[in-house]
Short mmCIF file of C-alpha atoms in Angstrom, two decimals:
data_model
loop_
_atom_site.label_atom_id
_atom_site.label_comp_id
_atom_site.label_asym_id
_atom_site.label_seq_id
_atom_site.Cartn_x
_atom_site.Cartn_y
_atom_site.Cartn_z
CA UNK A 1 151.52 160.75 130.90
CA UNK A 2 151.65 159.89 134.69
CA UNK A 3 148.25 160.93 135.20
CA UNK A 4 146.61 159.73 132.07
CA UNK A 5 147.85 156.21 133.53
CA UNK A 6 146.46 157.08 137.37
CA UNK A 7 143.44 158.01 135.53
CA UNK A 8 143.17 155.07 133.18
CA UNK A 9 144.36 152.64 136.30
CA UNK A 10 141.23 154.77 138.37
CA UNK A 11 138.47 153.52 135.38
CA UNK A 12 139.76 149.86 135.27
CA UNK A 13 139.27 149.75 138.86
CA UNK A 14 135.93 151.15 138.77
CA UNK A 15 134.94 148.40 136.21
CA UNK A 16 135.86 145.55 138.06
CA UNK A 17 134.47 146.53 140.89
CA UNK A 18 131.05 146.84 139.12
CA UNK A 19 131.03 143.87 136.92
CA UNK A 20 132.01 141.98 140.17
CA UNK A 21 128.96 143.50 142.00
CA UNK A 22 126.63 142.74 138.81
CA UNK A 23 128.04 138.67 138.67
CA UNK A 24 127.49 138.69 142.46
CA UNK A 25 124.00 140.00 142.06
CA UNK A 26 122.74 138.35 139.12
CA UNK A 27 123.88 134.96 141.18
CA UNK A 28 122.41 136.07 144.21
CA UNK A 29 119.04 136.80 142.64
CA UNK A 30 118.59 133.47 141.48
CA UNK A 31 119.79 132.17 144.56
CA UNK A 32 116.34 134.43 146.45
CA UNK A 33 114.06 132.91 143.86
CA UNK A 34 115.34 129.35 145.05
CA UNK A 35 114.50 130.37 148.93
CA UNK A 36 111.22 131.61 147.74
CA UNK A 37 109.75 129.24 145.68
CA UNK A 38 111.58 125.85 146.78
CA UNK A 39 111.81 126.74 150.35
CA UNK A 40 108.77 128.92 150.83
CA UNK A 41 110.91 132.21 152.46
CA UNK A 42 109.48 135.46 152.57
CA UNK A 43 110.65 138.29 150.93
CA UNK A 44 110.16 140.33 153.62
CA UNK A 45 112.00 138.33 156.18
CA UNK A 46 114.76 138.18 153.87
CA UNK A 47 114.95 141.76 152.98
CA UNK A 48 114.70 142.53 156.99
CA UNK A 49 117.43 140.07 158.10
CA UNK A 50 120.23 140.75 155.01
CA UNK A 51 120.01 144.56 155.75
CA UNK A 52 120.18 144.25 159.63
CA UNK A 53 122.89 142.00 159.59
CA UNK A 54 124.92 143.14 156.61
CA UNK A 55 124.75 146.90 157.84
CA UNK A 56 125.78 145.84 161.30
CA UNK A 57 128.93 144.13 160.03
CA UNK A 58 129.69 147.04 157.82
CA UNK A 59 130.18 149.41 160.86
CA UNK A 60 131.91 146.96 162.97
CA UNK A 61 134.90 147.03 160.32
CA UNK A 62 134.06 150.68 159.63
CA UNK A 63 134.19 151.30 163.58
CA UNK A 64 137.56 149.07 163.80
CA UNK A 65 139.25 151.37 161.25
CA UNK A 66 138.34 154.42 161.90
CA UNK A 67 136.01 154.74 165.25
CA UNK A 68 135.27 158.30 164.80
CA UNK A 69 134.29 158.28 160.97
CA UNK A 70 131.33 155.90 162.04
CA UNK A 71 129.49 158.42 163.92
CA UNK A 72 130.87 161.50 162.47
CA UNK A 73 128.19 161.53 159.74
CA UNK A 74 125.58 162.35 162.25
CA UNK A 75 127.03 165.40 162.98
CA UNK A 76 126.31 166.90 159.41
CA UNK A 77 122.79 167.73 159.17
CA UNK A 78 122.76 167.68 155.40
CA UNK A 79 124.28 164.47 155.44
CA UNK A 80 122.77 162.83 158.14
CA UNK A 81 118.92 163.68 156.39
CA UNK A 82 120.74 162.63 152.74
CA UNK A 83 121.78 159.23 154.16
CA UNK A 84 118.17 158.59 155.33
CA UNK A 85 116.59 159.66 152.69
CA UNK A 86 119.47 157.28 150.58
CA UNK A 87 118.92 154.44 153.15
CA UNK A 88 114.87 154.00 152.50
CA UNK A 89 114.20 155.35 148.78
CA UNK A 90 117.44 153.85 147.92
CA UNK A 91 118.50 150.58 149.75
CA UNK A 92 115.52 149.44 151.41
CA UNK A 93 113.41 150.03 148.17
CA UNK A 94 116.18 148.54 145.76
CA UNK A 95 116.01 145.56 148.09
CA UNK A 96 112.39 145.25 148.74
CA UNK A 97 111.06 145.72 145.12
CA UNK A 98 113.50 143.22 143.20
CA UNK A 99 113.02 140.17 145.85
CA UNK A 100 109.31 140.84 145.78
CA UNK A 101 109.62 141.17 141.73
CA UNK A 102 111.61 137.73 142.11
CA UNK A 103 108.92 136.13 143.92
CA UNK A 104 106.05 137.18 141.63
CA UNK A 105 107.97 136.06 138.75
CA UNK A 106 111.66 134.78 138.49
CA UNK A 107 114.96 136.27 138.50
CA UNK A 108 115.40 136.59 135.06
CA UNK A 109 112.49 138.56 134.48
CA UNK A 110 112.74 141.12 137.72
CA UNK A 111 116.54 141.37 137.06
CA UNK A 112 115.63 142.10 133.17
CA UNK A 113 113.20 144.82 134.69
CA UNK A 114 115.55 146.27 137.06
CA UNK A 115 117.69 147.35 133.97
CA UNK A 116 115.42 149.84 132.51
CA UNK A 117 117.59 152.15 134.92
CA UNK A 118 119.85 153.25 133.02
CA UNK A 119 117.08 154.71 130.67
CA UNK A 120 115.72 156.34 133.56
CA UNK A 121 119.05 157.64 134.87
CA UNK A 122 119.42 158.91 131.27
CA UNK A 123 115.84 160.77 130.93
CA UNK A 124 116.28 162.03 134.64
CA UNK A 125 119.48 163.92 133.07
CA UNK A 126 117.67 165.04 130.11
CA UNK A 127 115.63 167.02 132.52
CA UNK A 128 117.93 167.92 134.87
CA UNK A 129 120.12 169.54 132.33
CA UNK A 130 117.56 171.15 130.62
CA UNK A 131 118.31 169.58 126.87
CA UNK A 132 116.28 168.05 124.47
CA UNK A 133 117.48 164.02 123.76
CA UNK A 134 119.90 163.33 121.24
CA UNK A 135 119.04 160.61 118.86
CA UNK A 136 121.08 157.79 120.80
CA UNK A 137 118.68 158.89 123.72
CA UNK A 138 115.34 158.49 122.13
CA UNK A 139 117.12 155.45 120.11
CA UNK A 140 117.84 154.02 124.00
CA UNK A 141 114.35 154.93 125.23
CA UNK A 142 112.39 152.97 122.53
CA UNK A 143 114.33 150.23 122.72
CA UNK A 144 113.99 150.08 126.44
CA UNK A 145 110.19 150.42 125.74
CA UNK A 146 110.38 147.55 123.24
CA UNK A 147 112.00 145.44 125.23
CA UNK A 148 109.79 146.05 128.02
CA UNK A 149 106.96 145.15 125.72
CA UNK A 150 108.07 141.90 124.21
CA UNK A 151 109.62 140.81 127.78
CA UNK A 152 106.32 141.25 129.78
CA UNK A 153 103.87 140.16 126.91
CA UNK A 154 105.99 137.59 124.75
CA UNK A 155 104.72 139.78 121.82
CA UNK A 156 101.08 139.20 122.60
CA UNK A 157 98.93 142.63 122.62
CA UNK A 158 96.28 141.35 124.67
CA UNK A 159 98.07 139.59 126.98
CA UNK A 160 100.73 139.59 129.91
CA UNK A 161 102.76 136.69 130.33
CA UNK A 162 103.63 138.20 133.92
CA UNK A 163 101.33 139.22 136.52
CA UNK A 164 100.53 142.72 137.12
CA UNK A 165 102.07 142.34 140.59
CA UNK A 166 105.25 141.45 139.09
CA UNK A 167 105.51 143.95 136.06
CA UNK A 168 104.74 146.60 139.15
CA UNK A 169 107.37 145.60 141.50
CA UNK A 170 109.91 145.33 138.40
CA UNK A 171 109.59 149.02 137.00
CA UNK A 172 109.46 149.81 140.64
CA UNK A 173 112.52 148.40 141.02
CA UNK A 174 114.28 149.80 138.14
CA UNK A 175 113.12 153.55 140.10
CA UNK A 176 114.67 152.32 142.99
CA UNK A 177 117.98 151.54 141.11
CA UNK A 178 118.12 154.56 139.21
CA UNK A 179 117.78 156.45 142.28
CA UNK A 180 120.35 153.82 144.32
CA UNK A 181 122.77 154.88 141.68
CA UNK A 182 122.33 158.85 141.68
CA UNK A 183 121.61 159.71 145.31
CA UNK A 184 125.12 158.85 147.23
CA UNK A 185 127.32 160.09 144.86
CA UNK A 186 127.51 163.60 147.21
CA UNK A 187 128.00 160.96 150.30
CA UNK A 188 130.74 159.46 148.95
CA UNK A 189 132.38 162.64 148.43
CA UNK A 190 132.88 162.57 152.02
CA UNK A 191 132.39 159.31 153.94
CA UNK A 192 133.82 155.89 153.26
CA UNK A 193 131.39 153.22 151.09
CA UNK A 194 131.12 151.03 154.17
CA UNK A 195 130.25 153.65 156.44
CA UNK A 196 127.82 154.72 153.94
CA UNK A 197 126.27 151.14 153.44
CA UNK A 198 126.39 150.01 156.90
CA UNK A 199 123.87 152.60 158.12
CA UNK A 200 121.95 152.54 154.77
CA UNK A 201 121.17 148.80 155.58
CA UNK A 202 120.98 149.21 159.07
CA UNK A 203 118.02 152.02 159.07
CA UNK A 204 116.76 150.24 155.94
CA UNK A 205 116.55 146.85 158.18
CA UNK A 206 114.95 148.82 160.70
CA UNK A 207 112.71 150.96 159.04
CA UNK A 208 111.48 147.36 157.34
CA UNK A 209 111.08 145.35 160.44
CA UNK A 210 108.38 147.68 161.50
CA UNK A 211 105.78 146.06 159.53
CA UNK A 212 107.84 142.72 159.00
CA UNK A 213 109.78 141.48 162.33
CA UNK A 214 112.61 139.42 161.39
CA UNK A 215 111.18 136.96 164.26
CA UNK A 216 108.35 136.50 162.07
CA UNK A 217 109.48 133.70 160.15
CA UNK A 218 107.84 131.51 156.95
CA UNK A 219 109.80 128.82 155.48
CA UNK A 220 111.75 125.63 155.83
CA UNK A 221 114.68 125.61 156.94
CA UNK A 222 117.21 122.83 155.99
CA UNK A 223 121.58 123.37 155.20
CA UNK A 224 121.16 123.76 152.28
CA UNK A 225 118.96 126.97 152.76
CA UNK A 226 121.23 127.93 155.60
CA UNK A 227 124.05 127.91 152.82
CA UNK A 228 122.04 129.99 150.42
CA UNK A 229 121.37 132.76 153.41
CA UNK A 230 124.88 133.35 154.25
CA UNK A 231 125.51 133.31 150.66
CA UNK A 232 123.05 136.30 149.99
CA UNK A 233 124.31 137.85 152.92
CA UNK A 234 127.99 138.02 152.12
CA UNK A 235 128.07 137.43 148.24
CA UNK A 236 124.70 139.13 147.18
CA UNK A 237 124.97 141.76 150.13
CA UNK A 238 128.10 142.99 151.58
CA UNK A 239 130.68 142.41 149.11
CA UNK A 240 128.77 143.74 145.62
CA UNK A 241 126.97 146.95 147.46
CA UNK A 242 130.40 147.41 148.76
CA UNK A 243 132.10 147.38 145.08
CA UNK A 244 129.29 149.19 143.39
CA UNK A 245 129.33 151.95 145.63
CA UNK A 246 133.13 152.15 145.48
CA UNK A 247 133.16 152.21 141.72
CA UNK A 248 131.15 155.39 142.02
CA UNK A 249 134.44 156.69 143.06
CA UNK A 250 136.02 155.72 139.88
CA UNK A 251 133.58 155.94 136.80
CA UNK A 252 130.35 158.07 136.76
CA UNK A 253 127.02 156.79 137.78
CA UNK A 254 126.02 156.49 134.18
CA UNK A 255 128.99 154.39 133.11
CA UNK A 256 128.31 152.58 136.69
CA UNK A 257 124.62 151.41 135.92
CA UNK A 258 125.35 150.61 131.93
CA UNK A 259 127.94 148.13 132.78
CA UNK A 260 125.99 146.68 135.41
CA UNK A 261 123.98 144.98 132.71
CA UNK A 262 125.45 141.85 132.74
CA UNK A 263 123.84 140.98 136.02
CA UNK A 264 120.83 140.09 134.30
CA UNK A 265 122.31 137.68 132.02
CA UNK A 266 124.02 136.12 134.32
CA UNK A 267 120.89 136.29 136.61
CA UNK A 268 119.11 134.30 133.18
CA UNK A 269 121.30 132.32 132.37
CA UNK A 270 121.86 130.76 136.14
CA UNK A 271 117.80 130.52 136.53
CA UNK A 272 117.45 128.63 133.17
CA UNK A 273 119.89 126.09 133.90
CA UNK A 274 119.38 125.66 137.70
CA UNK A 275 115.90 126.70 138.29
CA UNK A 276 114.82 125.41 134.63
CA UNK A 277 113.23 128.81 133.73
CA UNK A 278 111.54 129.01 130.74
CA UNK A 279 112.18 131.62 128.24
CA UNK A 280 110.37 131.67 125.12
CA UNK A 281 112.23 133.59 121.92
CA UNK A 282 110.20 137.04 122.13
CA UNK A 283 111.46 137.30 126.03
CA UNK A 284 115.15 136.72 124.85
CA UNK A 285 114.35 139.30 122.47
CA UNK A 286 112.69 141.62 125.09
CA UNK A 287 116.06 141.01 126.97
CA UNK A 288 118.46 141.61 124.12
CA UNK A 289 116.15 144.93 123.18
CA UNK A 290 116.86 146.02 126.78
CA UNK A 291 120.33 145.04 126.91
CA UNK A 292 120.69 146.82 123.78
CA UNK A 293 119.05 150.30 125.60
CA UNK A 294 122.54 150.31 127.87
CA UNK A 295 125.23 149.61 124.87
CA UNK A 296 123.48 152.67 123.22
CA UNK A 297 123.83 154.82 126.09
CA UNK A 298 127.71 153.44 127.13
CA UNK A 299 128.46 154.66 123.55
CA UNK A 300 127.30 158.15 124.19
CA UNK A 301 130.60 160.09 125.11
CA UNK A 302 129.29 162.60 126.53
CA UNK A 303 129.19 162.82 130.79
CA UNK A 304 125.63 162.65 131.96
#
């Protein structure tokens, strides 16, 4: 009995944690599309900047806890070539793909986008485990294509209602999540979630600001913008990749990503009101089709 209540204590954890990260997101993301298309920010700069100085203050609190767990990673080679690898297909590609998705089109939409990862995550495990789909797979996969369909063409066969740029940079961005999600699960088997983040952003902020200084800055600058920086930094950076990662601890990557999904309502719902998005019925129904590709899989008992 003791441990069915550590272990039920252990999940409810790991769903706070990532509904907390998904509000924090979805707020964040509409927050971007305000600095990009009201205040003329780059994506780029943005991306650069939040990773440099989000990693950094990572592993200053990692380094005042623990000041040999910081650079004890290093001394794994496996480790060391996993968290680079995780750092640029995962963080700086999650990043990079969804901002630039946000600026093609709006939050709503990229966010919407970004959450055809958990079909991914699901068909990656089909394969992986050598298995044909069930039926609540395939069920998951054509509504996530459905979805996709009515979301990026408003029903129209002919016709996208988003650019190609955007529709590009959103399914890139739901890759990037999918493998965000999978990759440090081994890491964090081992190493703290802010040791593992602060170096992720770090080399991803680095690895970035080799095509895009963060000196090279395009915008305007005013305190209001100021205000919406630090609140990406903090709210839509350090404290939700911090609680996503750490519910990875908790509930399986699977369970992680599916209830995730309310970041793009939230991200929707925020843009409409404050950003006066527009979003005609077959988009809502896009969005519900894709919404309804994660309840499908969340019902699926079985571990993937």
């Amino acid at each position: 009995m003791q441990a069915e209540a550590i272990a039920s204590k252990s999940k409810a954890l790991g769903i706070f944690l990532v509904l907390s990260s998904a509000l924090l997101w979805g707020l964040s993301g509409t927050v971007a599309q305000y600095l990009f298309q009201v205040k003329g920010f780059s994506p780029e700069w943005l991306v650069t900047v939040r990773l440099i100085v989000s990693g950094l203050i990572l592993l200053i609190i990692s380094f005042a806890k623990n000041k040999r767990t910081v650079f004890k990673i290093w001394k794994s080679k496996n480790d060391s070539m996993s968290l680079i690898m995780f750092s640029i297909l995962g963080m700086l590609s999650v990043q990079y793909t969804y901002f630039v998705a946000i600026d093609a089109s709006n939050a709503a939409t990229a966010t919407f986008l970004q959450y055809l990862a958990p079909a991914m995550i699901a068909v990656y495990f089909v394969f992986l485990n050598k298995k044909l789909p069930n039926g609540k797979e395939l069920l998951a996969l054509a509504f996530a294509l459905v979805g996709t369909f009515l979301l990026v063409t408003k029903g129209t066969v002919d016709s996208l209602s988003i650019s190609k740029e955007a529709l590009f940079w959103g399914i890139a961005s739901a890759f990037a999540l999918a493998y965000y999600t999978i990759k440090p699960k081994s890491l964090l088997d081992h190493w703290d979630s802010p040791t593992i983040i602060g170096w992720a952003m770090v080399i991803g902020g680095l690895g970035i600001s080799i095509v895009h200084p963060p000196w090279q800055f395009v915008g305007t600058w005013s305190i209001g913008s100021l205000f919406f920086v630090l609140f990406i930094f903090l709210f839509g950076t350090l404290i939700p990749y911090y609680c996503y990662l750490e519910s990875l601890k908790y509930i399986s990557p699977s369970e992680t990503s599916m209830l995730a999904s309310i970041e793009p309502l939230s991200a929707a719902i925020v843009s409409v009101i404050w950003l006066k998005t527009t979003f005609v019925m077959m988009e809502w129904i896009g969005a519900l089709f894709i919404l309804g590709t994660i309840l499908i899989l969340s019902n699926d008992k079985k571990p993937i």
